[in-house]
Short mmCIF file of C-alpha atoms in Angstrom, two decimals:
data_model
loop_
_atom_site.label_atom_id
_atom_site.label_comp_id
_atom_site.label_asym_id
_atom_site.label_seq_id
_atom_site.Cartn_x
_atom_site.Cartn_y
_atom_site.Cartn_z
CA MET G 1 4.71 4.26 -11.79
CA ALA G 2 7.97 4.89 -13.65
CA LYS G 3 9.46 8.38 -13.43
CA LYS G 4 12.84 10.01 -13.94
CA TYR G 5 14.45 13.05 -12.26
CA LEU G 6 17.64 14.97 -13.03
CA PHE G 7 19.40 17.81 -11.16
CA ARG G 8 19.11 21.03 -13.18
CA PRO G 9 20.32 22.34 -10.77
CA HIS G 10 17.55 21.26 -8.42
CA LEU G 11 15.74 17.95 -8.63
CA THR G 12 13.57 18.18 -11.75
CA PRO G 13 11.17 15.64 -13.32
CA VAL G 14 12.07 14.78 -16.90
CA ALA G 15 10.78 12.47 -19.61
CA LEU G 16 11.73 8.80 -19.32
CA ASN G 17 13.59 9.00 -22.66
CA GLU G 18 15.51 12.14 -21.65
CA PRO G 19 19.20 11.67 -22.60
CA VAL G 20 21.58 11.44 -19.64
CA LYS G 21 25.07 12.90 -19.69
CA PRO G 22 28.00 10.92 -18.23
CA ASP G 23 28.25 13.21 -15.21
CA ASP G 24 24.49 13.55 -14.55
CA GLN G 25 23.03 12.49 -11.22
CA VAL G 26 19.89 10.44 -11.93
CA VAL G 27 16.95 9.60 -9.68
CA GLU G 28 14.42 7.09 -10.99
CA VAL G 29 11.33 5.24 -9.82
CA ILE G 30 10.74 1.95 -11.62
CA SER G 31 9.31 -1.51 -11.08
CA SER G 32 11.42 -4.52 -10.08
CA GLU G 33 11.23 -5.96 -13.63
CA GLU G 34 12.52 -2.71 -15.15
CA PHE G 35 15.56 -2.51 -12.86
CA ALA G 36 17.42 -5.27 -14.70
CA SER G 37 17.25 -3.26 -17.93
CA LEU G 38 19.29 -0.44 -16.34
CA GLY G 39 22.37 -2.65 -16.14
CA LEU G 40 23.22 -1.57 -12.59
CA GLY G 41 24.97 -4.16 -10.43
CA ASP G 42 25.45 -7.85 -11.05
CA ALA G 43 22.80 -10.57 -11.12
CA GLU G 44 23.20 -11.32 -7.39
CA LEU G 45 22.54 -7.69 -6.46
CA GLN G 46 19.54 -7.50 -8.77
CA ASP G 47 18.04 -10.64 -7.23
CA ALA G 48 18.61 -9.27 -3.73
CA LEU G 49 17.01 -5.96 -4.66
CA ARG G 50 14.04 -7.70 -6.25
CA ALA G 51 13.46 -9.64 -3.03
CA LEU G 52 13.76 -6.50 -0.89
CA SER G 53 11.11 -4.63 -2.85
CA THR G 54 8.29 -6.58 -1.17
CA VAL G 55 9.77 -7.43 2.23
CA GLU G 56 8.03 -5.79 5.21
CA ASN G 57 11.26 -4.61 6.78
CA THR G 58 13.41 -1.47 6.78
CA TYR G 59 16.86 -2.77 5.92
CA LEU G 60 20.19 -1.70 4.40
CA ASP G 61 22.90 -3.79 2.78
CA VAL G 62 26.34 -2.42 1.91
CA TYR G 63 28.19 -3.42 -1.29
CA PRO G 64 31.67 -2.23 -2.34
CA GLU G 65 30.35 0.23 -4.94
CA SER G 66 26.72 0.64 -3.95
CA LEU G 67 24.03 0.42 -1.30
CA ILE G 68 20.70 -1.38 -1.50
CA GLY G 69 17.90 -1.32 1.01
CA SER G 70 14.20 -1.51 1.65
CA PHE G 71 11.58 0.54 3.47
CA ALA G 72 8.45 -0.69 5.22
CA VAL G 73 6.71 2.55 6.20
CA PRO G 74 3.56 2.34 8.35
CA ASP G 75 0.64 4.29 6.95
CA LYS G 76 -0.01 6.87 9.69
CA HIS G 77 -3.74 6.91 8.87
CA HIS G 78 -4.01 3.11 9.05
CA VAL G 79 -1.05 1.93 11.11
CA LEU G 80 -2.37 -1.61 11.60
CA SER G 81 -2.79 -2.17 7.85
CA ASP G 82 0.01 -3.40 5.58
CA PRO G 83 3.00 -1.00 5.44
CA LEU G 84 4.13 0.83 2.31
CA CYS G 85 6.97 -1.33 0.98
CA PHE G 86 9.61 -0.37 -1.59
CA ALA G 87 13.35 -0.76 -2.15
CA PHE G 88 16.19 1.42 -3.39
CA TYR G 89 19.59 1.26 -5.06
CA LEU G 90 22.27 3.93 -4.55
CA ASP G 91 25.67 4.44 -6.14
CA LYS G 92 27.73 7.51 -7.04
CA ARG G 93 25.40 8.67 -9.82
CA HIS G 94 22.14 6.74 -9.45
CA LEU G 95 19.36 6.60 -6.93
CA VAL G 96 16.75 4.10 -8.07
CA PHE G 97 13.56 3.31 -6.18
CA ILE G 98 11.80 0.03 -6.90
CA ASP G 99 8.18 0.76 -6.13
CA GLU G 100 5.08 -0.96 -7.44
CA ARG G 101 2.86 1.88 -6.16
CA ASP G 102 3.20 5.68 -6.35
CA THR G 103 4.60 6.26 -2.84
CA CYS G 104 8.10 7.22 -3.97
CA VAL G 105 6.87 9.40 -6.82
CA LYS G 106 4.75 11.48 -4.44
CA LEU G 107 7.66 12.08 -2.07
CA LEU G 108 10.12 12.90 -4.86
CA ASP G 109 7.62 15.32 -6.38
CA VAL G 110 7.45 17.10 -3.01
CA ILE G 111 11.26 17.34 -2.95
CA ALA G 112 11.25 18.69 -6.52
CA GLN G 113 8.56 21.29 -5.76
CA GLN G 114 10.18 22.51 -2.56
CA GLN G 115 13.67 22.51 -4.13
CA VAL G 116 15.19 21.38 -0.84
CA VAL G 117 18.05 19.52 -2.54
CA LYS G 118 20.47 22.38 -3.10
CA ARG G 119 23.48 20.15 -3.79
CA PRO G 120 23.12 17.96 -6.91
CA THR G 121 23.86 14.56 -5.34
CA VAL G 122 21.70 11.47 -5.22
CA ALA G 123 22.83 10.79 -1.61
CA HIS G 124 21.48 14.17 -0.52
CA CYS G 125 18.23 13.35 -2.30
CA LEU G 126 18.01 10.08 -0.35
CA PHE G 127 18.56 12.04 2.86
CA GLU G 128 15.71 14.43 2.04
CA PHE G 129 13.55 11.46 1.06
CA MET G 130 14.11 9.76 4.43
CA LYS G 131 13.39 13.04 6.23
CA LEU G 132 10.00 13.20 4.54
CA LEU G 133 9.18 9.70 5.77
CA VAL G 134 9.15 11.00 9.36
CA LYS G 135 8.34 14.65 8.70
CA ASP G 136 5.02 14.89 10.59
CA ASP G 137 5.63 12.06 13.05
CA LEU G 138 5.96 14.33 16.07
CA VAL G 139 2.45 15.62 15.36
CA PHE G 140 1.27 12.05 14.86
CA LEU G 141 2.74 10.92 18.20
CA ALA G 142 1.30 13.98 19.95
CA ASP G 143 -2.13 13.07 18.57
CA VAL G 144 -1.70 9.51 19.85
CA GLU G 145 -0.80 10.87 23.28
CA ASP G 146 -3.89 13.10 23.31
CA ARG G 147 -6.13 10.15 22.50
CA MET G 148 -4.43 8.06 25.18
CA GLU G 149 -5.16 10.82 27.70
CA ASP G 150 -8.82 10.67 26.65
CA VAL G 151 -8.78 6.93 27.31
CA GLU G 152 -7.24 7.59 30.72
CA GLU G 153 -10.18 9.86 31.51
CA GLN G 154 -12.57 7.13 30.37
CA ILE G 155 -10.85 4.64 32.67
CA LEU G 156 -11.15 7.00 35.62
CA ASP G 157 -14.80 7.50 34.69
CA ARG G 158 -15.09 3.68 34.60
CA CYS G 159 -16.01 3.27 30.96
CA GLY G 160 -14.01 0.07 31.05
CA ASN G 161 -15.12 -1.81 27.93
CA VAL G 162 -14.44 1.09 25.57
CA ALA G 163 -11.10 1.89 27.22
CA ASN G 164 -9.88 -1.71 27.04
CA ARG G 165 -10.43 -1.99 23.28
CA LYS G 166 -8.73 1.34 22.63
CA MET G 167 -5.73 0.44 24.83
CA LEU G 168 -5.10 -2.71 22.81
CA GLY G 169 -5.27 -0.68 19.59
CA PHE G 170 -2.80 1.90 20.89
CA ARG G 171 -0.32 -0.76 21.94
CA ARG G 172 -0.40 -2.50 18.57
CA ARG G 173 0.05 0.78 16.69
CA LEU G 174 2.96 1.85 18.89
CA LEU G 175 4.66 -1.52 18.42
CA ARG G 176 4.50 -1.05 14.63
CA ILE G 177 5.81 2.52 14.84
CA ASP G 178 8.53 1.59 17.34
CA THR G 179 9.80 -1.23 15.10
CA PHE G 180 9.95 1.13 12.11
CA TYR G 181 11.91 3.75 14.06
CA GLN G 182 14.39 1.19 15.39
CA GLN G 183 15.08 -0.10 11.89
CA LEU G 184 15.31 3.42 10.47
CA VAL G 185 17.83 4.39 13.18
CA ASP G 186 19.96 1.39 12.20
CA MET G 187 19.75 2.32 8.52
CA ALA G 188 20.65 5.99 9.10
CA GLY G 189 23.51 4.91 11.40
CA THR G 190 24.94 2.58 8.76
CA LEU G 191 24.67 5.29 6.11
CA GLY G 192 26.39 7.73 8.46
CA ASP G 193 29.23 5.25 9.12
CA ASN G 194 29.92 5.23 5.35
CA GLU G 195 31.70 1.87 5.42
CA ASN G 196 32.33 1.65 1.68
CA LYS G 197 33.25 5.37 1.37
CA LEU G 198 30.48 5.86 -1.16
CA LEU G 199 29.36 9.11 0.46
CA SER G 200 31.26 12.31 1.00
CA HIS G 201 32.04 13.49 4.51
CA GLU G 202 29.25 16.08 4.35
CA GLU G 203 26.72 13.50 3.15
CA SER G 204 27.61 11.06 5.92
CA ARG G 205 27.13 13.86 8.47
CA LEU G 206 23.63 14.45 7.10
CA PHE G 207 22.68 10.85 7.83
CA GLN G 208 24.23 11.09 11.28
CA SER G 209 21.96 14.06 12.02
CA LEU G 210 19.01 12.08 10.64
CA GLU G 211 19.90 9.22 12.97
CA LYS G 212 19.70 11.57 15.96
CA ASN G 213 16.32 12.93 14.83
CA VAL G 214 14.85 9.46 14.42
CA GLU G 215 16.30 8.43 17.80
CA ARG G 216 14.27 11.25 19.37
CA LEU G 217 11.15 9.89 17.68
CA LEU G 218 12.06 6.42 18.89
CA LYS G 219 12.38 7.61 22.50
CA ARG G 220 9.05 9.40 22.16
CA SER G 221 7.33 6.26 20.90
CA GLN G 222 8.91 4.19 23.67
CA THR G 223 7.61 6.69 26.23
CA LEU G 224 4.14 6.26 24.78
CA LYS G 225 4.54 2.48 24.94
CA GLU G 226 5.30 2.79 28.65
CA TYR G 227 2.29 5.08 28.99
CA SER G 228 0.12 2.39 27.37
CA LEU G 229 1.36 -0.10 29.98
CA GLN G 230 0.52 2.38 32.73
CA LEU G 231 -2.97 2.74 31.25
CA ARG G 232 -3.32 -1.02 31.35
CA GLU G 233 -2.27 -1.07 35.00
CA LEU G 234 -4.66 1.78 35.78
CA TYR G 235 -7.44 -0.11 34.05
CA GLN G 236 -6.69 -3.23 36.10
CA THR G 237 -6.61 -1.13 39.28
CA GLN G 238 -10.03 0.30 38.46
CA ILE G 239 -11.36 -3.21 37.89
CA ASP G 240 -9.99 -4.26 41.30
CA ILE G 241 -11.60 -1.22 42.93
CA GLN G 242 -14.95 -2.06 41.34
CA GLN G 243 -14.68 -5.66 42.53
CA ASN G 244 -13.77 -4.51 46.03
CA GLU G 245 -16.75 -2.14 46.08
CA THR G 246 -19.03 -4.93 44.93
CA MET G 247 -17.72 -7.25 47.63
CA GLN G 248 -18.09 -4.47 50.20
CA TRP G 249 -21.70 -3.96 49.15
CA PHE G 250 -22.45 -7.67 49.50
CA THR G 251 -20.73 -7.68 52.88
CA VAL G 252 -22.88 -4.77 54.09
CA ILE G 253 -26.08 -6.49 52.90
CA THR G 254 -25.04 -9.74 54.60
CA THR G 255 -24.23 -7.90 57.82
CA LEU G 256 -27.59 -6.06 57.75
CA PHE G 257 -29.55 -9.29 57.54
CA ALA G 258 -27.41 -11.37 59.92
CA PRO G 259 -29.29 -10.24 63.12
CA LEU G 260 -32.64 -10.64 61.35
CA THR G 261 -31.67 -14.14 60.30
CA LEU G 262 -30.76 -14.96 63.90
CA ILE G 263 -34.13 -13.67 65.18
CA THR G 264 -36.17 -15.54 62.59
CA SER G 265 -34.16 -18.71 63.23
CA TRP G 266 -34.68 -18.33 66.97
CA PHE G 267 -38.42 -17.90 66.75
CA GLY G 268 -38.73 -20.51 64.04
CA MET G 269 -37.87 -23.39 66.40
CA ASN G 270 -41.51 -23.66 67.58
CA PHE G 271 -40.91 -24.99 71.09
CA ALA G 272 -44.14 -25.28 73.03
CA ASN G 273 -42.96 -23.26 76.04
CA MET G 274 -41.13 -20.51 74.10
CA PRO G 275 -41.74 -17.11 75.78
CA GLY G 276 -43.78 -14.62 73.82
CA LEU G 277 -45.61 -17.05 71.56
CA ASP G 278 -48.91 -16.36 73.28
CA TRP G 279 -48.37 -12.57 73.58
CA GLU G 280 -50.74 -10.67 71.30
CA TRP G 281 -48.13 -7.91 70.65
CA GLY G 282 -45.28 -10.37 70.04
CA TYR G 283 -45.34 -10.18 66.21
CA PRO G 284 -45.49 -6.35 66.00
CA ALA G 285 -42.78 -6.16 68.66
CA MET G 286 -40.47 -8.35 66.55
CA ILE G 287 -41.12 -6.15 63.52
CA VAL G 288 -40.23 -3.02 65.47
CA LEU G 289 -37.11 -4.73 66.89
CA CYS G 290 -35.93 -5.71 63.39
CA VAL G 291 -36.48 -2.18 62.07
CA VAL G 292 -34.55 -0.69 65.01
CA ILE G 293 -31.65 -3.13 64.48
CA VAL G 294 -31.43 -2.27 60.75
CA ALA G 295 -31.60 1.47 61.50
CA VAL G 296 -28.80 1.21 64.09
CA GLU G 297 -26.66 -0.76 61.65
CA LEU G 298 -27.22 1.80 58.91
CA VAL G 299 -26.16 4.62 61.24
CA ILE G 300 -22.98 2.72 62.20
CA PHE G 301 -22.15 1.94 58.54
CA LYS G 302 -22.64 5.56 57.54
CA ARG G 303 -20.29 6.77 60.28
CA LYS G 304 -17.65 4.26 59.21
CA LYS G 305 -18.24 5.30 55.56
CA TRP G 306 -19.08 1.81 54.45
CA LEU G 307 -22.10 3.17 52.61
#
């Protein structure tokens, strides 16, 4: 979706055929095919920008008179799906987004409506744009943490199968988010370093502050990654406890029947002169003896808390 914005004095949407003055700061959203018609940069830069528009990576490249880069933004509602990919070109007067969807237009419309860009520079607009990319991420990460705590409760309640599937999903989502934050920190840091002196001192400071904000999000996501590992360890511990309890139960059952097995084996030898074979109360006496032995064992197991 092609769209053009000018600063008058705030960021304002205008018609695509709106005439541009030599000192105007222009923000545009176009497709990769339309970028060549703007005449910005040489053929090598245009080819590089065309390739960046579809790459699933957040990346920045510095040229003597311009900056080009790409964004691969995870969809917070469907983190495991394909990221939102688009590229950008920045020089002294132009900020051009190469986007085959409407992602950039939506964010720029928000900037225009809120009138947050008080200084008419395309670099400041890029700063506000990048801020919007991570605007609600603290809420998103807090929601992830809440759901992980619910899974922890499920693990402690031994709902193992459900918890295991959810833990794997959390880990994959956090890996995607963590990668995005790491790349965004690198991009903001490079913009703040201002290697080619394209930005003013104030603009570079804005990106340095953005770098610090994204670093806080990165640390938060890394903490949640560690939490997911702890959940995995807790899950494995619960599995071990269940296995130990199962083995303990089998051990108790085996121990209960060991004396009975000995008695039945003893009286199953059928020797002719075995005492008690001719006693009329021998069979009932053996039944009573077995019941007494089991009862005594149960009392002992209860006292030792094996049952």
